[in-house]
CSV table of C-alpha atoms in Angstrom, one decimal:
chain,number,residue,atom,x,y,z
A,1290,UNK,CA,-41.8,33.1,32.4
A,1291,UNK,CA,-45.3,31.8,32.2
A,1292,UNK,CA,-46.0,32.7,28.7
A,1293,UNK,CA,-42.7,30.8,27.6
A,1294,UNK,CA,-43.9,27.8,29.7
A,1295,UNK,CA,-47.0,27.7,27.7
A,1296,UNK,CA,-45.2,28.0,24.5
A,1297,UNK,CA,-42.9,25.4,25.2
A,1298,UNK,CA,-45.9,23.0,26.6
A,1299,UNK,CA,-48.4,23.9,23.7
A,1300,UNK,CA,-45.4,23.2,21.6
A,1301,UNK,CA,-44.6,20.1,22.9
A,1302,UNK,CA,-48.2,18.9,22.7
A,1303,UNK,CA,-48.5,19.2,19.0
A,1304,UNK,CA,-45.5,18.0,18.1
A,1305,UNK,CA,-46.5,15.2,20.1
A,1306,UNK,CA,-49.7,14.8,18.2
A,1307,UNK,CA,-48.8,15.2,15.0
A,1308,UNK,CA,-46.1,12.7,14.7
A,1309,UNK,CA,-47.6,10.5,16.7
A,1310,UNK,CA,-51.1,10.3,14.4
A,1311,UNK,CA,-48.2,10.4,11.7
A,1312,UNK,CA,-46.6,7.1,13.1
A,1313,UNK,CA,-49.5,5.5,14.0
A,1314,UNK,CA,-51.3,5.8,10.4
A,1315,UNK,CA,-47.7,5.5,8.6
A,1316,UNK,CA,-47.5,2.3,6.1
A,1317,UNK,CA,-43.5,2.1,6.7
A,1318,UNK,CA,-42.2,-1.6,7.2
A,1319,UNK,CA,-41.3,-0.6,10.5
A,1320,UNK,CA,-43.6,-2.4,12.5
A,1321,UNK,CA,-42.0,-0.3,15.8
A,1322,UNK,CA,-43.4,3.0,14.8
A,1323,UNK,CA,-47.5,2.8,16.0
A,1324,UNK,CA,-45.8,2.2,19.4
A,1325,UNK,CA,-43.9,5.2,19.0
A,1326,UNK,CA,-47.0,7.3,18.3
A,1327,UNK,CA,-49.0,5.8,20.7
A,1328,UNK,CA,-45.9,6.9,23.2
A,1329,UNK,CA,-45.6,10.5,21.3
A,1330,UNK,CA,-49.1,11.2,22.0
A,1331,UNK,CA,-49.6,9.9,25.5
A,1332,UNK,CA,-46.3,11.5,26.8
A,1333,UNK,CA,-47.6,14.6,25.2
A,1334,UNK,CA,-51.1,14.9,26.3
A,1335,UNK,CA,-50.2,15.1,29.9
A,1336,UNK,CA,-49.7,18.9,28.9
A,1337,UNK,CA,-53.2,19.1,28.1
A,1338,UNK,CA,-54.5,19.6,32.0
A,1339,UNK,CA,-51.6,22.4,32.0
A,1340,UNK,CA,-52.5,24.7,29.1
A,1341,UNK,CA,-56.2,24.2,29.5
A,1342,UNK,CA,-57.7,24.4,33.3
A,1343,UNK,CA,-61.0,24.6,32.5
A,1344,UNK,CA,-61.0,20.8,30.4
A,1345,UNK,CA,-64.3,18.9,31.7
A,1346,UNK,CA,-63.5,15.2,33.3
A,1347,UNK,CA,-61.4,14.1,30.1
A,1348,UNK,CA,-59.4,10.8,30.5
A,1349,UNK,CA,-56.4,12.2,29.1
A,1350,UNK,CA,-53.4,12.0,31.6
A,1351,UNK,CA,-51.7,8.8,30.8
A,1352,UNK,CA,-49.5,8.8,33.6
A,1353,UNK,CA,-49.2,4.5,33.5
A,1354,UNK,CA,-48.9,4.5,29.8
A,1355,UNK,CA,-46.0,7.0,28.7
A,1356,UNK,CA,-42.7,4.1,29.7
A,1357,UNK,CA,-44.6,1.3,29.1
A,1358,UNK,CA,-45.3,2.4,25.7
A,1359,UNK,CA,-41.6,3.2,25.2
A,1360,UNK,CA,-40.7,-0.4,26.2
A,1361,UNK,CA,-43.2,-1.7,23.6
A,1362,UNK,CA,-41.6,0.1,20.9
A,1363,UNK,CA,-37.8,-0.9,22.1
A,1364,UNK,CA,-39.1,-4.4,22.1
A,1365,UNK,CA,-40.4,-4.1,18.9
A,1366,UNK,CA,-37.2,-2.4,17.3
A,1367,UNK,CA,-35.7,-6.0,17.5
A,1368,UNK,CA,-38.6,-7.9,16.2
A,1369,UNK,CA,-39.2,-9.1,20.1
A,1370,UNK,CA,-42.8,-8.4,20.3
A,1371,UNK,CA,-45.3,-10.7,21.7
A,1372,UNK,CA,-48.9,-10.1,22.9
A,1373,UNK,CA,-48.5,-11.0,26.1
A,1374,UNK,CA,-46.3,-7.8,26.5
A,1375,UNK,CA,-49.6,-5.9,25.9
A,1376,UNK,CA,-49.7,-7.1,29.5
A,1377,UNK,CA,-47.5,-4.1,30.3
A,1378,UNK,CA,-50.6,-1.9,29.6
A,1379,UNK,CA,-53.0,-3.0,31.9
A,1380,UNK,CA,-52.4,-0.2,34.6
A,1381,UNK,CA,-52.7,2.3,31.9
A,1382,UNK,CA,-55.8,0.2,30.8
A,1383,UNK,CA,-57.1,1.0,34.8
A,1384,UNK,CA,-56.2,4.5,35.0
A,1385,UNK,CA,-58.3,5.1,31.9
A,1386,UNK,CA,-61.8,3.3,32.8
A,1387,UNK,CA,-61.3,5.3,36.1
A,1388,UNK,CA,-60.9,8.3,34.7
A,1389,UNK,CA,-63.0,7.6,32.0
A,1390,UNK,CA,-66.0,7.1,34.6
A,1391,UNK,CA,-65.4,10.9,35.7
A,1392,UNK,CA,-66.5,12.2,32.0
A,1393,UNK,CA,-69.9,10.0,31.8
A,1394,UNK,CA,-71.1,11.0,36.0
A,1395,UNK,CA,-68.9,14.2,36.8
A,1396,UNK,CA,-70.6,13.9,39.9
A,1397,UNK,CA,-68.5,10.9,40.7
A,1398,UNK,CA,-65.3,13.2,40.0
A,1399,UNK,CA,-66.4,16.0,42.1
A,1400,UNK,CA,-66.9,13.5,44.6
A,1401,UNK,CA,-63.2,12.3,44.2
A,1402,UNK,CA,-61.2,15.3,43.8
A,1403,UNK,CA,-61.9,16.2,47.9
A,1404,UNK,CA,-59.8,16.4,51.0
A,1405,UNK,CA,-60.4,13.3,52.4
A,1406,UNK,CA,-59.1,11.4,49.1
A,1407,UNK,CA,-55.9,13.8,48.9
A,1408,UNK,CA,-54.0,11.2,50.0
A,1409,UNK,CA,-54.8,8.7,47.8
A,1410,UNK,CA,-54.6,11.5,45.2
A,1411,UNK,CA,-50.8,12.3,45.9
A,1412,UNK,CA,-49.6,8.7,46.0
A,1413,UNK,CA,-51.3,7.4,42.7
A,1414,UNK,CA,-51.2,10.4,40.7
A,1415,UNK,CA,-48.2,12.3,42.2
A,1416,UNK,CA,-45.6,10.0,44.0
A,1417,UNK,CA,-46.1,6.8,41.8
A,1418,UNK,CA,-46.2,7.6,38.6
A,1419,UNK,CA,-42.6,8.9,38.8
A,1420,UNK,CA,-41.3,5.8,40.3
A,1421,UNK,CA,-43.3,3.7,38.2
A,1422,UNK,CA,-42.0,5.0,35.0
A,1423,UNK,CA,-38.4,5.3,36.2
A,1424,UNK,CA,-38.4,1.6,36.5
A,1425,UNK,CA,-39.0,1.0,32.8
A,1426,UNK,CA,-36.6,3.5,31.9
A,1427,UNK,CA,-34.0,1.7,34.6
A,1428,UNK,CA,-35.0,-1.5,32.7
A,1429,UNK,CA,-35.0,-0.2,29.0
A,1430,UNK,CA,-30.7,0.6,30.1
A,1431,UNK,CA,-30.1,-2.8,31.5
A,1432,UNK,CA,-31.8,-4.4,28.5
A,1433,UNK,CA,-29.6,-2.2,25.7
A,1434,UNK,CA,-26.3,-2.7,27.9
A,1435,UNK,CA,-26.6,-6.6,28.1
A,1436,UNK,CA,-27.9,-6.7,24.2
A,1437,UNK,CA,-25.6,-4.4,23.0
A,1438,UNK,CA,-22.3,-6.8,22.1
A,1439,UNK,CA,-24.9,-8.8,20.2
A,1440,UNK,CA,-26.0,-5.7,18.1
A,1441,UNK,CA,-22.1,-4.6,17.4
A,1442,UNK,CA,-21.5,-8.1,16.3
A,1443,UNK,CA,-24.1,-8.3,14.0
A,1444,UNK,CA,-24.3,-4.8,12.3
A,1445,UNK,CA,-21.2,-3.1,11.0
A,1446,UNK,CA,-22.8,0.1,10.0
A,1447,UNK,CA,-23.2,2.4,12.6
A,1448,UNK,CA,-26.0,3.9,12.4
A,1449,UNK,CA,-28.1,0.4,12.9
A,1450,UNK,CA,-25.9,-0.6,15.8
A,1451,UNK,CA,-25.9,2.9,17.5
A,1452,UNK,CA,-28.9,2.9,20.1
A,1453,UNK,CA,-27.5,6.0,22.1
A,1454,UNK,CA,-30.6,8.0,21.3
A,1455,UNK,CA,-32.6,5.7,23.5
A,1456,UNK,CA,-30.2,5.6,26.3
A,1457,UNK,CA,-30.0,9.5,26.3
A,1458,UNK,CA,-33.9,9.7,26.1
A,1459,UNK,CA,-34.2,6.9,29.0
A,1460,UNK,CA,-31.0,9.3,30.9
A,1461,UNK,CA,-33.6,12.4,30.5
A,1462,UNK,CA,-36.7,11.1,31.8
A,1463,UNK,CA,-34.9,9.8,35.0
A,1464,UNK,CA,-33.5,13.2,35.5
A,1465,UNK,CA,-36.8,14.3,35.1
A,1466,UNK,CA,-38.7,12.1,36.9
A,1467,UNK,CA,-36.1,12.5,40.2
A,1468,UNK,CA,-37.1,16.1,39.9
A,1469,UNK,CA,-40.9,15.9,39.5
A,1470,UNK,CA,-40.5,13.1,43.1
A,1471,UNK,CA,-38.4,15.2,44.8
A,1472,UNK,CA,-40.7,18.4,44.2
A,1473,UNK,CA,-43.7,16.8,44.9
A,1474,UNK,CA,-42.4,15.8,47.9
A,1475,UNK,CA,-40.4,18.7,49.2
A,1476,UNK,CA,-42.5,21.8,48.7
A,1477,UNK,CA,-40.0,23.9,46.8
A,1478,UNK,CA,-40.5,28.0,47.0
A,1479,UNK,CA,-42.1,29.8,44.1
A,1480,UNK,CA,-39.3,31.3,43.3
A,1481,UNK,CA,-37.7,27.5,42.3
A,1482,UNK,CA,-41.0,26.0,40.9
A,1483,UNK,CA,-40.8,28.4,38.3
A,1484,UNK,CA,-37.4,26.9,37.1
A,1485,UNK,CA,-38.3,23.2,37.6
A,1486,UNK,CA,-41.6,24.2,35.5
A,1487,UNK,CA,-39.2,25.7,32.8
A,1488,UNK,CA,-37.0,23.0,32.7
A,1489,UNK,CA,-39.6,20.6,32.7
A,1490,UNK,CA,-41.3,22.3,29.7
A,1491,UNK,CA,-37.9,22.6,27.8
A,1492,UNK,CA,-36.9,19.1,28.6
A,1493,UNK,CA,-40.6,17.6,26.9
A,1494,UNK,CA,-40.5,19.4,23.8
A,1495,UNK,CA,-36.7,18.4,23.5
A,1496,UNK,CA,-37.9,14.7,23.9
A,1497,UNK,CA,-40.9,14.9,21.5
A,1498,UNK,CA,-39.0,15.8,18.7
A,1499,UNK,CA,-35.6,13.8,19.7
A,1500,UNK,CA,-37.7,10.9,19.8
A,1501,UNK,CA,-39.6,12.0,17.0
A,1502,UNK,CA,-36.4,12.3,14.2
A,1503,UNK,CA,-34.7,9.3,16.3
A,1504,UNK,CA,-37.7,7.2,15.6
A,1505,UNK,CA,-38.3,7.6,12.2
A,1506,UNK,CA,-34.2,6.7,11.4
A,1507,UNK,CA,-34.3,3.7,13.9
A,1508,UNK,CA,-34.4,0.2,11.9
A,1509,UNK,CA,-35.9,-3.0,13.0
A,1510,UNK,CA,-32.7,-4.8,14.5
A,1511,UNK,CA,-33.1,-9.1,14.2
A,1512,UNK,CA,-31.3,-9.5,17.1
A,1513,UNK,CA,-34.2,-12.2,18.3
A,1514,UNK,CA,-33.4,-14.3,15.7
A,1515,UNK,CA,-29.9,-15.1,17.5
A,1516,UNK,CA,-31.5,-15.2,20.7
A,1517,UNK,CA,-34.3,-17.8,19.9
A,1518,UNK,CA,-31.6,-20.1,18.6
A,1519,UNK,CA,-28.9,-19.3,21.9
A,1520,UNK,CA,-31.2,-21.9,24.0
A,1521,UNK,CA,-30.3,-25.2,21.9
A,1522,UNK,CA,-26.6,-23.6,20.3
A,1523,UNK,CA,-25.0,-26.2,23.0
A,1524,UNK,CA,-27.2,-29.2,22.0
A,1525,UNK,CA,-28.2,-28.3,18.5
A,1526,UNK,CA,-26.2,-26.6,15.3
A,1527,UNK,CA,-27.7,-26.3,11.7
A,1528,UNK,CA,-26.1,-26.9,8.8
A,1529,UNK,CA,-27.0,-25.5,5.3
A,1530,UNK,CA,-26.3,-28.4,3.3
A,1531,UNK,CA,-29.8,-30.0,3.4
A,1532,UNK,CA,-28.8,-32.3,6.5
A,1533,UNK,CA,-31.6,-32.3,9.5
A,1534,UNK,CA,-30.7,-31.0,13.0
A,1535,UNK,CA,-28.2,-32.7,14.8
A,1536,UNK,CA,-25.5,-32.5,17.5
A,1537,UNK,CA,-22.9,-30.5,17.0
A,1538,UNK,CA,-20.4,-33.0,17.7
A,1539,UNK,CA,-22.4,-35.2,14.9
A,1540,UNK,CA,-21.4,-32.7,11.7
A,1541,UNK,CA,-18.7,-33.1,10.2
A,1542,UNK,CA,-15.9,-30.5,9.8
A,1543,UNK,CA,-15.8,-30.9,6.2
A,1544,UNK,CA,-18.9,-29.8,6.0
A,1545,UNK,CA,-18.8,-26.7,8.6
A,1546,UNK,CA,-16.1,-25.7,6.1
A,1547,UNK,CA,-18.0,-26.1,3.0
A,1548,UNK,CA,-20.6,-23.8,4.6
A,1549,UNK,CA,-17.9,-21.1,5.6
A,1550,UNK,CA,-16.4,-21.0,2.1
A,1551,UNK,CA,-20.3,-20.3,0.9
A,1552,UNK,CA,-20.1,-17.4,3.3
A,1553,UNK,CA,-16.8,-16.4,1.9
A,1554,UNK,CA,-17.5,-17.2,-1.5
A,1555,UNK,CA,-20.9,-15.0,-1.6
A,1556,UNK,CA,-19.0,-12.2,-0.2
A,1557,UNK,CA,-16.1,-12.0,-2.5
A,1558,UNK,CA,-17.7,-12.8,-5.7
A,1559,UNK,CA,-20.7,-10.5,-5.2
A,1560,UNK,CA,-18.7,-7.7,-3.2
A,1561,UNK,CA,-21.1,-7.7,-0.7
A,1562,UNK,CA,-18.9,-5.6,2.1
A,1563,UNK,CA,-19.3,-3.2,-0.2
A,1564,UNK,CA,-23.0,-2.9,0.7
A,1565,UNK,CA,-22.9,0.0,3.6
A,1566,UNK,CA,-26.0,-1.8,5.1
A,1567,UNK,CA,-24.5,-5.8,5.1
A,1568,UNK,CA,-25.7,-7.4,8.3
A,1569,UNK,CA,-25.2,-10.4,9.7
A,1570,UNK,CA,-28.8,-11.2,8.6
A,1571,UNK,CA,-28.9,-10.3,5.2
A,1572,UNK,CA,-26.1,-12.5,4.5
A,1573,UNK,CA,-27.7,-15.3,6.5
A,1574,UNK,CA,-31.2,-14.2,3.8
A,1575,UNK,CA,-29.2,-14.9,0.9
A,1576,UNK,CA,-27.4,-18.1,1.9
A,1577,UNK,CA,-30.7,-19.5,3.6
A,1578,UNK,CA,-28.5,-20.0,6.8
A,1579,UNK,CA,-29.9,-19.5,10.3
A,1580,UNK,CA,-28.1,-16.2,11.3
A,1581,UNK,CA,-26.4,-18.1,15.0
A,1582,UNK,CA,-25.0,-20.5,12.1
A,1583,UNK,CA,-23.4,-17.9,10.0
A,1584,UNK,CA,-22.2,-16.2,13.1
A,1585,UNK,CA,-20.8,-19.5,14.4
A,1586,UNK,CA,-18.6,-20.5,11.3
A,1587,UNK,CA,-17.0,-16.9,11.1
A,1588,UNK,CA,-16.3,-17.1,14.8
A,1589,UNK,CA,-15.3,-20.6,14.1
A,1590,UNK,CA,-13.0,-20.0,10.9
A,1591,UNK,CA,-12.0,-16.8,10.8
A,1592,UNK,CA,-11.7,-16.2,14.5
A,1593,UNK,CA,-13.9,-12.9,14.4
A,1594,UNK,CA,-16.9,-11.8,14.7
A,1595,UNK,CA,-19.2,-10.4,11.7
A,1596,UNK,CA,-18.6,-7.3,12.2
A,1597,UNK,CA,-14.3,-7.6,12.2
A,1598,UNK,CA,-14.7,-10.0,9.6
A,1599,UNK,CA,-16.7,-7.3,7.0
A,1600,UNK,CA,-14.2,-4.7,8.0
A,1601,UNK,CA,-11.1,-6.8,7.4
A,1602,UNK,CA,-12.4,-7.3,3.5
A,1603,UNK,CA,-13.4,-3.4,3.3
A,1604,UNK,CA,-9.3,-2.6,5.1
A,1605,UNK,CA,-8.3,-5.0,2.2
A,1606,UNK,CA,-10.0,-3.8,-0.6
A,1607,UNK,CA,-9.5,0.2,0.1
A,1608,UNK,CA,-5.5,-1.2,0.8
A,1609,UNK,CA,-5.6,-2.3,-3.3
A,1610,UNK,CA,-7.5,1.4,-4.1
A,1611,UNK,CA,-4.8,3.6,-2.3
A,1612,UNK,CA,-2.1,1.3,-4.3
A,1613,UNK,CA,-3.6,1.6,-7.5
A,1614,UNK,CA,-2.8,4.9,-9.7
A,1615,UNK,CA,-6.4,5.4,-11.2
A,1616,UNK,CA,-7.5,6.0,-7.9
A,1617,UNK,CA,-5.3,8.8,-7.1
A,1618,UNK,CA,-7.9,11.3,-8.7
A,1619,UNK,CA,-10.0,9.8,-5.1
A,1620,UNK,CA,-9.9,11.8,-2.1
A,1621,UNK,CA,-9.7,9.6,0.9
A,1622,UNK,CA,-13.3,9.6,2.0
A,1623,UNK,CA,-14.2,8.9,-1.7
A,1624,UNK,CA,-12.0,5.7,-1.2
A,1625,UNK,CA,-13.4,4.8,2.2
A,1626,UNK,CA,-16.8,5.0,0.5
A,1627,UNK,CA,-15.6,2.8,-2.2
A,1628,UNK,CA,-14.9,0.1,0.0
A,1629,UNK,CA,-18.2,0.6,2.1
A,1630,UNK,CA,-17.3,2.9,4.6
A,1631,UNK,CA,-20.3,5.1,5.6
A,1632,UNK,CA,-17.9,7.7,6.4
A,1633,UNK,CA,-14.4,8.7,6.7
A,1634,UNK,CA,-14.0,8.7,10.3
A,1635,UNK,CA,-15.3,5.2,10.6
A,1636,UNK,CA,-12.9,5.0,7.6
A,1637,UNK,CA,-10.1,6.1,9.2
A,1638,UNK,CA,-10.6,4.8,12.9
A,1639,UNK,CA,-10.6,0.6,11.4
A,1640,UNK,CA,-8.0,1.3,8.9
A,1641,UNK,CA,-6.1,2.3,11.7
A,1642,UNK,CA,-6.7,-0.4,14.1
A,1643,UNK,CA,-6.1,-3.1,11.2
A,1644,UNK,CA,-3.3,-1.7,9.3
A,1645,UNK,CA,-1.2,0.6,12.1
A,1646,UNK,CA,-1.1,3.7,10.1
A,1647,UNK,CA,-3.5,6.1,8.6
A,1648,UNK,CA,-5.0,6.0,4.9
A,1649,UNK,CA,-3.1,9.2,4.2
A,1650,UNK,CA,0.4,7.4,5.4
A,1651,UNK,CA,-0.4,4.1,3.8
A,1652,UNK,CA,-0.7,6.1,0.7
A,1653,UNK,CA,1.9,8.0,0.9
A,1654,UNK,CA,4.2,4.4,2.3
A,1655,UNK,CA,3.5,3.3,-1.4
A,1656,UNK,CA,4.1,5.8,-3.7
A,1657,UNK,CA,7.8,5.9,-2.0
A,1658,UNK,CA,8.3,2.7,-2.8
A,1659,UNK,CA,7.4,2.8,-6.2
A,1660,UNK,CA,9.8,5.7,-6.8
């Protein structure tokens, strides 16, 4: 049991170094990904103290960095990042100039590590860290569950809307911080430790290398963008026809209308919904529209959001494809792909909803009627 503990730690540990050097040196556009190292590689040098006893004074237990970190990047996935969330380090910061003291005067750590300071040991290095941590993970949750409406409105494809892998990862390290409290406080027999240790082990090199793959298909998500303009969207509304700010009860309707039929004019002529990765953003880019605006005016006009709105033109186009007889050759996923689809499930589900029946039956529905 031992020797697989070590494996699994010593795994965890590299995988946790590698990608995380690997993030932090990467030249991608995603500006997230040095926090995701920085996380990789502090969540995975805890393990060091573990697989190596005999370590001098080395400040590398990042017990106030691994969540904070984690926040850092989830912040920075939708472009939220400010300095003053560097803030969020500082007791990181603290644990690492203490610790740090230890490696220069080891005399100062042998002085430390005694009986009189266990207490003080046990509450800052055993109880609190798992509470401390929890609370970022608690908050990470509330954050995606109160932002997550705004994502499915903005992004149709699913994989830049889906942020599951975060609220599973933030799931895990709750369940495994509860179980690191609760065994620090309640002295569990040997026989037990050995399978909270295994766990434990099994559970961080899952989470390196979920985190890890996760990570590196995550996109930067604009969702600020709608939020910095939701404080003045009552008092204030933008138009794209060269016309200064002004109320919203100052524009006129014409010309809310002219700037829909841009929107609906850019999409039809260029066959944009056929674009698997249209957001709401892009087509806010390409019209030079604030995103809230284009967001507004489909709400507005066509009574949907973005997303129902890019789905009703893909229903309607792949509804002309299953009617037309040089598409018979097409499978049904082929067709859903056609149309923008990224797969045939998500195909199938929205056809569904929209038209009642299945591709298959909508098919067949019209090649009855021709006979």
């Amino acid at each position: 049991m031992d020797e697989l503990i070590k494996y699994l730690l010593f795994t965890c540990l590299a995988n946790g170094l590698i990608f995380g050097f690997i993030f932090i040196f990467s030249r991608s556009y995603e500006k997230a990904l040095p926090f995701l190292g920085l996380f990789l590689i502090a969540y995975s040098s805890i393990n060091f103290e573990w697989l190596f006893n005999d370590l001098p004074y080395l400040p590398i237990n990042f017990y106030y960095a691994v969540m904070p970190l984690f926040y850092l990047y989830f912040q920075s996935i939708f472009g939220q990042f400010r300095k003053k969330l560097l803030l969020h380090l500082i007791p990181a910061l603290l644990e690492f100039l203490f610790f740090s003291a230890f490696l220069f005067v080891p005399e100062w750590g042998d002085q430390f590590y005694t009986k009189e300071n266990k207490n003080f040991i046990l509450v800052t290095m055993v109880y609190l860290p798992p509470l401390f941590n929890s609370i970022y993970a608690i908050r990470i949750l509330f954050e995606i569950k109160n932002l997550k409406n705004l994502i499915l409105n903005s992004y149709v494809t699913a994989n830049q809307n889906n942020l599951r892998w975060i609220e599973v990862t933030c799931v895990i390290f709750l369940v495994d911080y509860s179980i690191e409290l609760t065994g620090s406080i309640i002295e569990f027999n040997s026989s037990l430790d050995q399978y909270v240790y295994t766990y434990d082990a099994v559970a961080s090199s899952f989470v390196v290398l979920w985190v890890a793959i996760f990570g590196m298909k995550q996109r930067i998500l604009r969702i600020y963008e709608l939020n910095a303009t939701s404080a003045i969207d009552e008092d204030v509304s933008y138009t794209i026809s060269n016309t200064p700010r002004s109320t919203t009860n100052s524009i006129k309707p014409e010309l809310q209308h002219d700037d829909f039929h841009k929107i609906k004019k850019l999409i039809e002529d260029t066959k944009l919904y056929k674009n698997e990765d249209i957001n709401l953003f892009l087509v806010a880019d390409l019209l030079k529209m604030p995103p809230k605006t284009v967001s507004r005016l489909i709400n507005h006009f066509a009574g949907k959001n973005f997303s129902q709105f890019i789905i009703e033109y893909r229903v309607n186009a792949a509804k002309e494809l299953l009617k037309n007889k040089d598409y018979d050759r097409y499978n049904l996923a082929g067709i859903g792909q056609e149309v923008g689809f990224k797969n045939k499930t998500s195909f199938f589900i929205n056809f569904k909803k929209a038209v009642g029946i299945t591709p298959l039956e909508y098919r067949k529905d019209n090649k009855l009627v021709e006979k």
